[in-house]
Tab-separated table of C-alpha atoms and ligand atoms in Angstrom:
chain	number	residue	atom	x	y	z
V	27	MET	CA	-110.693	-48.500	25.343
V	28	ARG	CA	-107.539	-47.478	23.735
V	29	LEU	CA	-105.945	-49.212	20.990
V	30	ILE	CA	-102.487	-48.728	19.887
V	31	LEU	CA	-101.347	-49.969	16.360
V	32	THR	CA	-97.318	-49.754	16.444
V	33	ASN	CA	-94.469	-50.126	14.076
V	34	ILE	CA	-96.361	-49.286	10.766
V	35	GLY	CA	-94.058	-49.487	7.771
V	36	GLN	CA	-96.179	-46.978	5.679
V	37	LEU	CA	-99.059	-45.052	7.399
V	38	VAL	CA	-100.998	-43.607	4.246
V	39	THR	CA	-102.795	-40.829	5.942
V	40	LEU	CA	-104.493	-39.428	2.748
V	41	ALA	CA	-104.297	-36.141	4.915
V	42	GLY	CA	-104.423	-32.864	3.121
V	43	ALA	CA	-106.902	-29.798	2.482
V	44	LYS	CA	-110.378	-30.365	3.111
V	45	GLY	CA	-112.656	-31.255	0.113
V	46	PRO	CA	-112.108	-33.390	-2.795
V	47	ARG	CA	-108.829	-33.908	-4.183
V	48	VAL	CA	-108.238	-33.126	-7.815
V	49	GLY	CA	-105.087	-33.377	-10.191
V	50	ASP	CA	-102.017	-33.873	-8.645
V	51	GLN	CA	-103.302	-33.794	-5.263
V	52	MET	CA	-104.918	-37.071	-6.068
V	53	ARG	CA	-100.870	-38.336	-6.147
V	54	SER	CA	-100.098	-36.829	-2.646
V	55	LEU	CA	-100.828	-39.371	0.126
V	56	SER	CA	-99.007	-37.940	3.108
V	57	ILE	CA	-97.136	-41.116	4.037
V	58	LEU	CA	-95.511	-41.425	7.466
V	59	GLU	CA	-93.038	-44.122	8.186
V	60	ASP	CA	-92.270	-45.760	11.336
V	61	VAL	CA	-95.277	-44.510	13.020
V	62	ALA	CA	-97.626	-45.417	15.430
V	63	VAL	CA	-101.913	-44.781	15.784
V	64	VAL	CA	-103.374	-44.416	19.047
V	65	CYS	CA	-107.206	-44.890	19.156
V	66	GLU	CA	-109.452	-44.027	21.811
V	67	ASN	CA	-113.208	-44.295	22.312
V	68	GLY	CA	-113.561	-44.850	18.298
V	69	LYS	CA	-111.585	-42.113	17.116
V	70	ILE	CA	-107.903	-41.363	16.401
V	71	VAL	CA	-106.294	-39.227	18.987
V	72	GLU	CA	-102.606	-39.537	18.174
V	73	ILE	CA	-100.235	-40.452	15.401
V	74	LEU	CA	-96.470	-40.455	16.872
V	75	PRO	CA	-93.240	-42.016	16.014
V	76	SER	CA	-92.938	-45.689	16.956
V	77	GLY	CA	-89.954	-45.084	18.993
V	78	ASN	CA	-91.460	-42.197	21.212
V	79	LEU	CA	-94.610	-45.001	22.215
V	80	ARG	CA	-94.050	-45.237	26.130
V	81	PRO	CA	-96.442	-48.103	27.122
V	82	THR	CA	-98.578	-47.252	29.989
V	83	PHE	CA	-99.694	-50.441	30.407
V	84	ARG	CA	-103.112	-49.345	31.280
V	85	SER	CA	-105.641	-52.533	31.843
V	86	LYS	CA	-107.859	-50.869	28.874
V	87	GLU	CA	-105.081	-50.517	26.503
V	88	ALA	CA	-104.229	-53.316	23.318
V	89	TYR	CA	-101.314	-53.092	21.474
V	90	VAL	CA	-100.972	-54.445	17.873
V	91	ASP	CA	-97.937	-54.633	16.378
V	92	VAL	CA	-98.102	-54.719	12.595
V	93	ALA	CA	-94.438	-55.609	11.931
V	94	GLY	CA	-93.543	-52.716	9.410
V	95	ARG	CA	-96.781	-53.463	7.221
V	96	VAL	CA	-99.132	-50.679	5.106
V	97	VAL	CA	-102.055	-49.188	7.103
V	98	THR	CA	-104.723	-47.019	4.845
V	99	PRO	CA	-107.626	-45.754	5.929
V	100	GLY	CA	-111.118	-47.681	5.864
V	101	LEU	CA	-111.967	-48.144	2.429
V	102	ILE	CA	-115.396	-46.519	1.503
V	103	ASP	CA	-117.146	-48.091	-1.567
V	104	ALA	CA	-119.506	-45.314	-2.965
V	105	HIS	CA	-121.519	-47.139	-5.202
V	106	THR	CA	-122.740	-50.894	-4.561
V	107	HIS	CA	-126.065	-52.501	-4.585
V	108	LEU	CA	-125.190	-54.920	-1.951
V	109	VAL	CA	-128.881	-55.771	-0.851
V	110	PHE	CA	-130.088	-58.851	-3.317
V	111	ALA	CA	-130.679	-62.479	-3.545
V	112	GLY	CA	-129.034	-65.257	-5.389
V	113	THR	CA	-126.911	-64.992	-8.257
V	114	ARG	CA	-126.847	-64.476	-12.154
V	115	ILE	CA	-124.610	-67.129	-12.944
V	116	GLU	CA	-126.898	-68.322	-16.200
V	117	GLU	CA	-126.587	-64.521	-17.431
V	118	TYR	CA	-123.063	-65.000	-16.911
V	119	GLU	CA	-122.603	-68.157	-19.231
V	120	MET	CA	-124.911	-66.794	-21.704
V	121	ARG	CA	-123.014	-63.459	-21.960
V	122	ILE	CA	-119.667	-65.677	-22.371
V	123	LEU	CA	-121.460	-67.292	-25.605
V	124	GLY	CA	-122.467	-64.308	-26.984
V	125	SER	CA	-125.634	-62.765	-25.536
V	126	SER	CA	-125.479	-59.218	-24.622
V	127	TYR	CA	-126.413	-57.759	-21.302
V	128	SER	CA	-128.988	-55.719	-22.705
V	129	GLU	CA	-130.549	-58.378	-24.930
V	130	ILE	CA	-130.762	-60.453	-21.838
V	131	ALA	CA	-132.609	-57.873	-19.932
V	132	ALA	CA	-135.132	-56.874	-22.983
V	133	LEU	CA	-136.068	-60.742	-22.533
V	134	GLY	CA	-136.988	-60.290	-18.742
V	135	GLY	CA	-133.570	-61.392	-17.118
V	136	GLY	CA	-130.995	-58.922	-16.022
V	137	ILE	CA	-132.311	-56.819	-12.911
V	138	ARG	CA	-135.822	-58.214	-13.329
V	139	SER	CA	-134.679	-61.936	-12.543
V	140	THR	CA	-132.993	-60.352	-9.193
V	141	VAL	CA	-136.051	-58.798	-8.378
V	142	ARG	CA	-138.026	-61.681	-8.394
V	143	ARG	CA	-135.392	-63.475	-6.023
V	144	THR	CA	-135.096	-60.445	-3.835
V	145	GLN	CA	-139.167	-59.810	-3.381
V	146	ALA	CA	-139.393	-63.443	-2.728
V	147	LEU	CA	-137.478	-63.174	0.812
V	148	ASP	CA	-138.798	-61.951	3.836
V	149	GLU	CA	-137.033	-58.891	5.515
V	150	ASP	CA	-135.063	-61.181	7.987
V	151	GLU	CA	-133.922	-63.647	5.044
V	152	LEU	CA	-132.743	-60.795	2.994
V	153	LEU	CA	-131.039	-59.216	5.763
V	154	ASP	CA	-128.940	-62.655	6.311
V	155	GLU	CA	-127.991	-62.863	2.618
V	156	SER	CA	-127.049	-59.217	2.759
V	157	ARG	CA	-124.925	-59.689	5.886
V	158	GLN	CA	-122.991	-62.260	4.026
V	159	HIS	CA	-122.178	-59.985	1.127
V	160	LEU	CA	-121.137	-56.955	3.584
V	161	GLU	CA	-118.982	-59.578	5.752
V	162	MET	CA	-117.554	-60.369	1.945
V	163	MET	CA	-116.855	-56.316	1.801
V	164	LEU	CA	-115.473	-55.932	5.211
V	165	ALA	CA	-112.855	-58.627	4.571
V	166	CYS	CA	-111.600	-56.784	1.695
V	167	GLY	CA	-110.835	-53.596	3.571
V	168	THR	CA	-114.415	-51.661	3.129
V	169	THR	CA	-115.383	-49.863	6.212
V	170	THR	CA	-118.063	-47.803	4.968
V	171	ALA	CA	-120.369	-48.271	1.938
V	172	GLU	CA	-123.118	-46.509	-0.062
V	173	VAL	CA	-126.029	-49.121	-0.344
V	174	LYS	CA	-128.954	-48.653	-3.214
V	175	SER	CA	-131.956	-50.120	-3.318
V	176	GLY	CA	-133.140	-51.278	-6.704
V	177	TYR	CA	-134.322	-55.066	-6.551
V	178	GLY	CA	-137.539	-54.511	-5.175
V	179	LEU	CA	-139.710	-52.497	-7.735
V	180	SER	CA	-142.648	-52.313	-5.582
V	181	LYS	CA	-143.184	-50.279	-2.644
V	182	LYS	CA	-143.246	-52.942	-0.104
V	183	ASP	CA	-140.112	-54.512	-1.634
V	184	GLU	CA	-138.235	-50.822	-2.161
V	185	LEU	CA	-139.142	-50.085	1.721
V	186	LYS	CA	-138.195	-53.727	2.649
V	187	ILE	CA	-134.707	-53.474	1.279
V	188	LEU	CA	-134.063	-49.829	2.722
V	189	ARG	CA	-134.975	-51.884	5.971
V	190	VAL	CA	-132.513	-54.420	5.514
V	191	VAL	CA	-129.940	-51.403	4.965
V	192	ARG	CA	-131.099	-49.652	8.456
V	193	ARG	CA	-130.722	-52.846	10.369
V	194	LEU	CA	-127.363	-53.938	8.852
V	195	ALA	CA	-126.103	-50.367	9.785
V	196	GLU	CA	-127.442	-50.812	13.384
V	197	GLU	CA	-125.253	-53.719	13.506
V	198	ALA	CA	-122.343	-51.160	13.289
V	199	ARG	CA	-119.853	-53.496	11.466
V	200	ALA	CA	-119.792	-50.606	8.646
V	201	ASP	CA	-121.136	-47.359	8.191
V	202	LEU	CA	-123.540	-47.675	5.335
V	203	VAL	CA	-125.293	-44.844	3.569
V	204	PRO	CA	-128.656	-45.607	1.969
V	205	THR	CA	-129.642	-44.628	-1.311
V	206	PHE	CA	-133.192	-45.044	-2.714
V	207	LEU	CA	-133.075	-46.642	-6.559
V	208	GLY	CA	-136.905	-47.435	-6.937
V	209	ALA	CA	-135.883	-46.450	-10.667
V	210	HIS	CA	-133.712	-49.119	-11.589
V	211	GLU	CA	-135.904	-51.062	-13.878
V	212	ILE	CA	-139.337	-51.252	-14.917
V	213	PRO	CA	-140.830	-53.924	-13.191
V	214	ASP	CA	-142.954	-56.864	-15.239
V	215	GLU	CA	-146.422	-55.457	-14.259
V	216	TYR	CA	-145.789	-52.085	-15.627
V	217	ARG	CA	-143.910	-53.173	-18.892
V	218	SER	CA	-146.931	-51.648	-20.490
V	219	ASP	CA	-147.495	-48.534	-18.235
V	220	ARG	CA	-144.222	-46.751	-17.964
V	221	ASP	CA	-145.835	-43.493	-16.733
V	222	GLY	CA	-147.493	-45.667	-14.201
V	223	TYR	CA	-144.531	-46.973	-12.734
V	224	VAL	CA	-142.850	-43.681	-12.691
V	225	ARG	CA	-145.925	-42.047	-10.906
V	226	LEU	CA	-145.553	-44.910	-8.390
V	227	VAL	CA	-141.878	-43.930	-7.627
V	228	ILE	CA	-142.714	-40.107	-7.492
V	229	GLU	CA	-146.170	-40.203	-5.653
V	230	GLU	CA	-146.115	-43.440	-3.567
V	231	MET	CA	-142.279	-44.675	-3.015
V	232	LEU	CA	-140.518	-41.548	-2.609
V	233	PRO	CA	-143.125	-39.934	0.453
V	234	ALA	CA	-142.822	-43.390	2.443
V	235	VAL	CA	-139.321	-43.940	1.906
V	236	SER	CA	-138.608	-39.929	3.272
V	237	ALA	CA	-141.267	-40.339	5.974
V	238	GLU	CA	-139.258	-43.141	7.174
V	239	GLY	CA	-136.085	-41.477	6.797
V	240	LEU	CA	-134.849	-44.415	4.926
V	241	ALA	CA	-132.498	-42.770	2.068
V	242	ARG	CA	-129.966	-39.883	2.255
V	243	TYR	CA	-129.859	-40.116	-1.777
V	244	CYS	CA	-131.628	-41.008	-4.916
V	245	ASP	CA	-130.399	-42.633	-7.477
V	246	VAL	CA	-132.095	-43.314	-11.242
V	247	PHE	CA	-130.818	-45.843	-13.760
V	248	CYS	CA	-130.919	-43.575	-16.647
V	249	GLU	CA	-130.243	-45.658	-20.067
V	250	GLU	CA	-131.739	-46.186	-23.130
V	251	ARG	CA	-134.640	-48.905	-22.812
V	252	VAL	CA	-134.458	-48.147	-18.993
V	253	PHE	CA	-135.220	-44.614	-17.874
V	254	SER	CA	-135.702	-41.792	-20.360
V	255	LEU	CA	-133.645	-38.162	-19.478
V	256	GLU	CA	-137.151	-36.783	-18.770
V	257	GLU	CA	-138.178	-39.855	-16.491
V	258	ALA	CA	-135.014	-39.403	-14.469
V	259	ARG	CA	-135.106	-35.340	-14.467
V	260	ALA	CA	-138.609	-35.772	-12.849
V	261	ILE	CA	-137.702	-38.247	-10.451
V	262	LEU	CA	-134.997	-36.575	-9.145
V	263	LEU	CA	-136.181	-33.280	-9.061
V	264	ALA	CA	-138.916	-34.965	-6.818
V	265	ALA	CA	-136.353	-36.770	-4.550
V	266	ARG	CA	-134.549	-33.506	-4.336
V	267	SER	CA	-137.809	-31.576	-2.933
V	268	TYR	CA	-137.691	-34.333	0.004
V	269	GLY	CA	-133.921	-33.537	0.934
V	270	LEU	CA	-132.405	-36.358	-0.699
V	271	GLY	CA	-128.660	-35.883	-2.651
V	272	LEU	CA	-128.786	-36.970	-5.990
V	273	ARG	CA	-126.677	-39.836	-7.577
V	274	LEU	CA	-126.989	-40.981	-11.302
V	275	HIS	CA	-126.241	-44.227	-13.089
V	276	ALA	CA	-125.505	-42.441	-16.298
V	277	ASP	CA	-124.031	-43.107	-19.736
V	278	GLN	CA	-122.967	-47.054	-19.156
V	279	LEU	CA	-124.132	-48.309	-22.082
V	280	THR	CA	-124.957	-45.894	-24.441
V	281	LEU	CA	-124.326	-42.040	-24.529
V	282	SER	CA	-127.991	-41.069	-23.431
V	283	GLY	CA	-127.253	-37.996	-21.734
V	284	GLY	CA	-127.264	-38.925	-17.903
V	285	ALA	CA	-124.099	-36.951	-17.198
V	286	ALA	CA	-125.255	-33.803	-18.985
V	287	LEU	CA	-128.378	-34.590	-16.550
V	288	ALA	CA	-126.188	-34.663	-13.473
V	289	ALA	CA	-124.360	-31.476	-14.491
V	290	GLU	CA	-127.852	-29.674	-15.070
V	291	LEU	CA	-129.218	-30.659	-11.674
V	292	ARG	CA	-125.407	-30.397	-9.945
V	293	ALA	CA	-125.717	-34.004	-8.599
V	294	ALA	CA	-123.681	-35.030	-5.987
V	295	THR	CA	-122.103	-37.938	-8.626
V	296	ALA	CA	-122.486	-39.384	-12.073
V	297	ASP	CA	-121.841	-42.479	-11.846
V	298	HIS	CA	-120.458	-45.382	-14.678
V	299	LEU	CA	-119.613	-43.000	-17.585
V	300	GLU	CA	-118.037	-45.402	-20.069
V	301	GLN	CA	-119.394	-43.883	-22.881
V	302	ILE	CA	-118.941	-39.899	-22.229
V	303	GLY	CA	-116.528	-37.663	-24.199
V	304	GLU	CA	-114.941	-34.664	-23.580
V	305	SER	CA	-117.919	-32.180	-23.483
V	306	GLU	CA	-119.729	-34.155	-21.031
V	307	MET	CA	-116.388	-34.122	-18.829
V	308	THR	CA	-116.132	-30.502	-19.130
V	309	LEU	CA	-119.819	-30.270	-18.023
V	310	LEU	CA	-119.323	-32.542	-14.751
V	311	ARG	CA	-116.193	-30.542	-13.892
V	312	ASP	CA	-117.957	-27.311	-14.008
V	313	ALA	CA	-120.822	-28.080	-12.055
V	314	GLU	CA	-118.509	-29.838	-9.368
V	315	VAL	CA	-120.054	-33.542	-10.118
V	316	MET	CA	-117.600	-36.134	-8.941
V	317	PRO	CA	-117.581	-38.970	-11.269
V	318	VAL	CA	-117.679	-42.209	-9.725
V	319	LEU	CA	-116.149	-45.055	-11.642
V	320	LEU	CA	-117.002	-48.781	-12.020
V	321	PRO	CA	-114.183	-50.858	-13.879
V	322	GLY	CA	-115.426	-53.663	-12.279
V	323	SER	CA	-118.511	-53.870	-14.473
V	324	VAL	CA	-116.647	-53.441	-17.314
V	325	PHE	CA	-114.553	-56.110	-16.591
V	326	HIS	CA	-117.113	-58.446	-15.310
V	327	LEU	CA	-119.391	-57.565	-18.696
V	328	GLY	CA	-116.189	-58.493	-20.562
V	329	LEU	CA	-116.611	-54.944	-22.586
V	330	LYS	CA	-113.363	-52.996	-23.535
V	331	LYS	CA	-114.306	-49.787	-22.991
V	332	TYR	CA	-113.246	-48.396	-19.556
V	333	PRO	CA	-114.253	-44.713	-18.749
V	334	LEU	CA	-111.455	-42.219	-19.211
V	335	ALA	CA	-110.174	-41.919	-15.888
V	336	ARG	CA	-107.178	-40.572	-17.101
V	337	ARG	CA	-108.250	-37.437	-18.972
V	338	MET	CA	-110.753	-36.871	-16.111
V	339	ILE	CA	-108.136	-36.606	-13.750
V	340	ASP	CA	-105.999	-34.164	-16.135
V	341	LEU	CA	-108.943	-31.946	-16.742
V	342	GLY	CA	-109.506	-31.478	-12.823
V	343	LEU	CA	-112.395	-33.901	-11.832
V	344	ALA	CA	-112.343	-35.099	-8.388
V	345	VAL	CA	-112.494	-38.934	-9.754
V	346	VAL	CA	-113.842	-41.606	-7.344
V	347	ILE	CA	-113.753	-45.578	-7.631
V	348	ALA	CA	-116.249	-48.134	-6.653
V	349	THR	CA	-116.980	-51.877	-6.728
V	350	ASP	CA	-120.726	-51.685	-8.258
V	351	PHE	CA	-120.949	-54.930	-6.339
V	352	ASN	CA	-124.272	-56.302	-7.792
V	353	PRO	CA	-124.924	-59.633	-8.916
V	354	GLY	CA	-125.618	-58.812	-12.791
V	355	SER	CA	-122.872	-56.796	-14.139
V	356	SER	CA	-120.010	-56.692	-11.145
V	357	PRO	CA	-119.971	-59.362	-8.469
V	358	THR	CA	-117.030	-58.188	-6.663
V	359	PRO	CA	-116.780	-56.934	-3.002
V	360	SER	CA	-113.469	-56.090	-3.428
V	361	LEU	CA	-112.121	-52.459	-3.604
V	362	PRO	CA	-108.513	-53.630	-3.917
V	363	MET	CA	-109.147	-55.531	-7.311
V	364	VAL	CA	-111.275	-52.344	-8.550
V	365	MET	CA	-107.776	-50.502	-7.613
V	366	SER	CA	-105.960	-53.173	-9.793
V	367	LEU	CA	-108.578	-52.557	-12.706
V	368	ALA	CA	-108.142	-48.924	-12.394
V	369	CYS	CA	-104.540	-48.947	-12.668
V	370	THR	CA	-104.122	-51.197	-15.577
V	371	GLN	CA	-107.144	-50.641	-17.567
V	372	MET	CA	-107.981	-46.538	-16.725
V	373	GLN	CA	-104.188	-45.525	-16.203
V	374	MET	CA	-104.506	-44.359	-12.785
V	375	THR	CA	-101.323	-44.585	-10.812
V	376	PRO	CA	-101.837	-46.665	-7.291
V	377	ALA	CA	-101.476	-43.346	-5.652
V	378	GLU	CA	-104.885	-41.954	-7.631
V	379	ALA	CA	-106.719	-45.161	-7.144
V	380	LEU	CA	-106.253	-45.072	-3.230
V	381	THR	CA	-107.291	-41.662	-3.238
V	382	ALA	CA	-110.216	-42.220	-5.343
V	383	CYS	CA	-111.587	-44.954	-2.746
V	384	THR	CA	-111.025	-43.449	0.179
V	385	ILE	CA	-111.109	-39.468	0.524
V	386	ASN	CA	-112.629	-38.509	-2.738
V	387	ALA	CA	-115.128	-41.225	-2.026
V	388	ALA	CA	-115.746	-39.765	1.632
V	389	CYS	CA	-116.281	-36.687	-0.217
V	390	SER	CA	-118.487	-37.956	-2.663
V	391	LEU	CA	-121.124	-39.285	0.509
V	392	GLY	CA	-120.641	-35.990	2.519
V	393	MET	CA	-118.626	-37.789	4.868
V	394	GLU	CA	-115.205	-36.364	4.598
V	395	ASP	CA	-115.018	-34.943	8.110
V	396	SER	CA	-115.309	-38.470	9.791
V	397	VAL	CA	-113.734	-40.842	7.496
V	398	GLY	CA	-111.426	-41.235	4.420
V	399	SER	CA	-108.294	-39.847	6.032
V	400	ILE	CA	-106.252	-40.976	9.052
V	401	GLU	CA	-106.001	-37.803	11.044
V	402	VAL	CA	-106.865	-36.559	14.491
V	403	GLY	CA	-109.890	-36.368	15.505
V	404	LYS	CA	-111.258	-38.861	12.756
V	405	GLN	CA	-113.036	-41.907	13.281
V	406	ALA	CA	-110.503	-44.727	13.885
V	407	ASP	CA	-111.504	-47.054	10.612
V	408	LEU	CA	-108.317	-48.605	9.575
V	409	VAL	CA	-107.071	-51.447	7.127
V	410	VAL	CA	-103.767	-53.239	7.968
V	411	PHE	CA	-102.400	-54.577	4.817
V	412	ASN	CA	-100.073	-57.819	4.482
V	413	CYS	CA	-97.558	-55.659	2.335
V	414	THR	CA	-95.283	-53.204	3.039
V	415	ASP	CA	-95.581	-50.539	0.111
V	416	TYR	CA	-99.274	-49.439	-0.735
V	417	ARG	CA	-98.461	-50.027	-4.342
V	418	GLN	CA	-98.560	-53.578	-3.675
V	419	ILE	CA	-101.987	-53.254	-2.850
V	420	PRO	CA	-103.173	-53.108	-6.724
V	421	TYR	CA	-99.898	-54.708	-7.928
V	422	PHE	CA	-101.129	-57.920	-6.637
V	423	PHE	CA	-104.477	-58.886	-8.043
V	424	GLY	CA	-106.745	-61.718	-7.329
V	425	MET	CA	-105.670	-62.069	-3.886
V	426	ASN	CA	-106.744	-60.666	-0.799
V	427	LEU	CA	-103.792	-58.504	1.238
V	428	VAL	CA	-106.134	-57.518	4.085
V	429	ARG	CA	-104.596	-58.770	7.421
V	430	MET	CA	-106.776	-56.706	9.770
V	431	VAL	CA	-109.557	-54.249	9.532
V	432	ILE	CA	-110.558	-51.653	12.560
V	433	LYS	CA	-113.673	-50.054	12.441
V	434	ARG	CA	-114.456	-47.184	14.887
V	435	GLY	CA	-111.318	-48.282	17.147
V	436	LYS	CA	-112.589	-52.059	17.025
V	437	VAL	CA	-110.630	-54.769	15.515
V	438	LEU	CA	-112.910	-56.664	13.641
V	439	ASP	CA	-112.929	-60.341	13.828
V	440	LEU	CA	-113.460	-60.958	10.037
V	441	ALA	CA	-115.648	-64.064	10.129
V	442	PHE	CA	-115.952	-64.553	6.662
V	443	ASP	CA	-115.476	-68.097	6.096
V	444	GLY	CA	-116.392	-68.325	2.622
V	445	LYS	CA	-120.193	-67.429	1.506
V	446	ARG	CA	-122.080	-70.702	0.386
V	447	ILE	CA	-123.796	-68.942	-2.441
E	15	NIG	O1	-124.520	-50.529	-11.954
E	15	NIG	N1	-126.745	-50.285	-14.440
E	15	NIG	C1	-127.696	-50.596	-13.681
E	15	NIG	N2	-127.434	-51.185	-12.410
E	15	NIG	C2	-126.363	-51.999	-12.422
E	15	NIG	C3	-126.723	-53.423	-12.702
E	15	NIG	C4	-127.522	-54.334	-11.881
E	15	NIG	C5	-127.966	-55.322	-12.500
E	15	NIG	O2	-127.334	-55.731	-13.331
E	15	NIG	O3	-128.355	-56.380	-11.699
E	15	NIG	C6	-124.739	-51.682	-12.468
E	15	NIG	O4	-124.121	-51.943	-13.150
E	16	FE	FE1	-124.843	-49.561	-10.070
């Protein structure tokens, strides 16, 4: 089956040197104008001027005239918690009225309240709910996503979540990269036995996750009142011994040393980083750890301190942006919205923002050979936006400009009709 997109006004290819883009490279998008893209067997096989296209009228050929619109690579969301049950609207309201995220968590709300709801669903029910989250993301142009567990916090429920990720991935609407985040919070029944929970993660959960091949990465929420540096180090070193790559929730609410730990362990990414300063940025750069910045959570928690993306780019870090899609701190499935926040709140240019959620995000997941840019030989993952200049993607906000999503050469039927949450 061949799919041909014609009359592309701007084809934002992101083609370029291999590896993560840093510094000025983040602004170079390699845009082609008035071109067509030919996809065959799920891959991009040719890019040519629209005028050179000669229809062959083969029976297995579909033409889509995009009428001068913008086409980008399928967006890549390198940090999500998309498998969860319910919402946290009560806490949203409490925060508006003055309580803080940490206070609510300390009182038994926060992550633990989503854990209770997620544990209550069986695997099929959780799959149904998570599928709706994925459809929301697809409708916003995401075709590849990292997905963390972390709302199970028991061996049985963490495995259940990772199996849901695997089944969703098998439905093949998106590429999903599973991350084990058993150390997301201390569950209710271990509040007076933290060591016991860390042992459970290391001695029971990790071996089981590994035996079933359910995760590619391991993550820990390293934060005051959650997991300490020492606990995080022990869990991540154990994960590495099972062959998992490392990611880390680091220095989100307090400067607790997570970024330095990510550098020490040469993790793939250090995520959040709202609180880090110059010296931690240098450590990350020198260890080639990619910062994954999540402005949606700063926005939704009503906080003011966004991570210093401008400074990171100027220092030569390969910045990634992601949604952090989760019910507590960032209930948005939309990378275009995150791009808007990156531009207006973190002084990233529209080009840098797009680089950060395409090719750099792909590199952070070790997937740059197949996704993240529009190049012959790569997977045909494409998004058609209803605009004529890519800068309009972050410029318009609070609306969805996505017109069409193509995954592995197939136009997706965006069935999302508004989830009844
Ligand atoms: O990335 N920081 C830890 N985890 C999530 C929040 C999860 C939740 O509140 O449910 C985050 O912000
Ligand atoms: Fe997160």
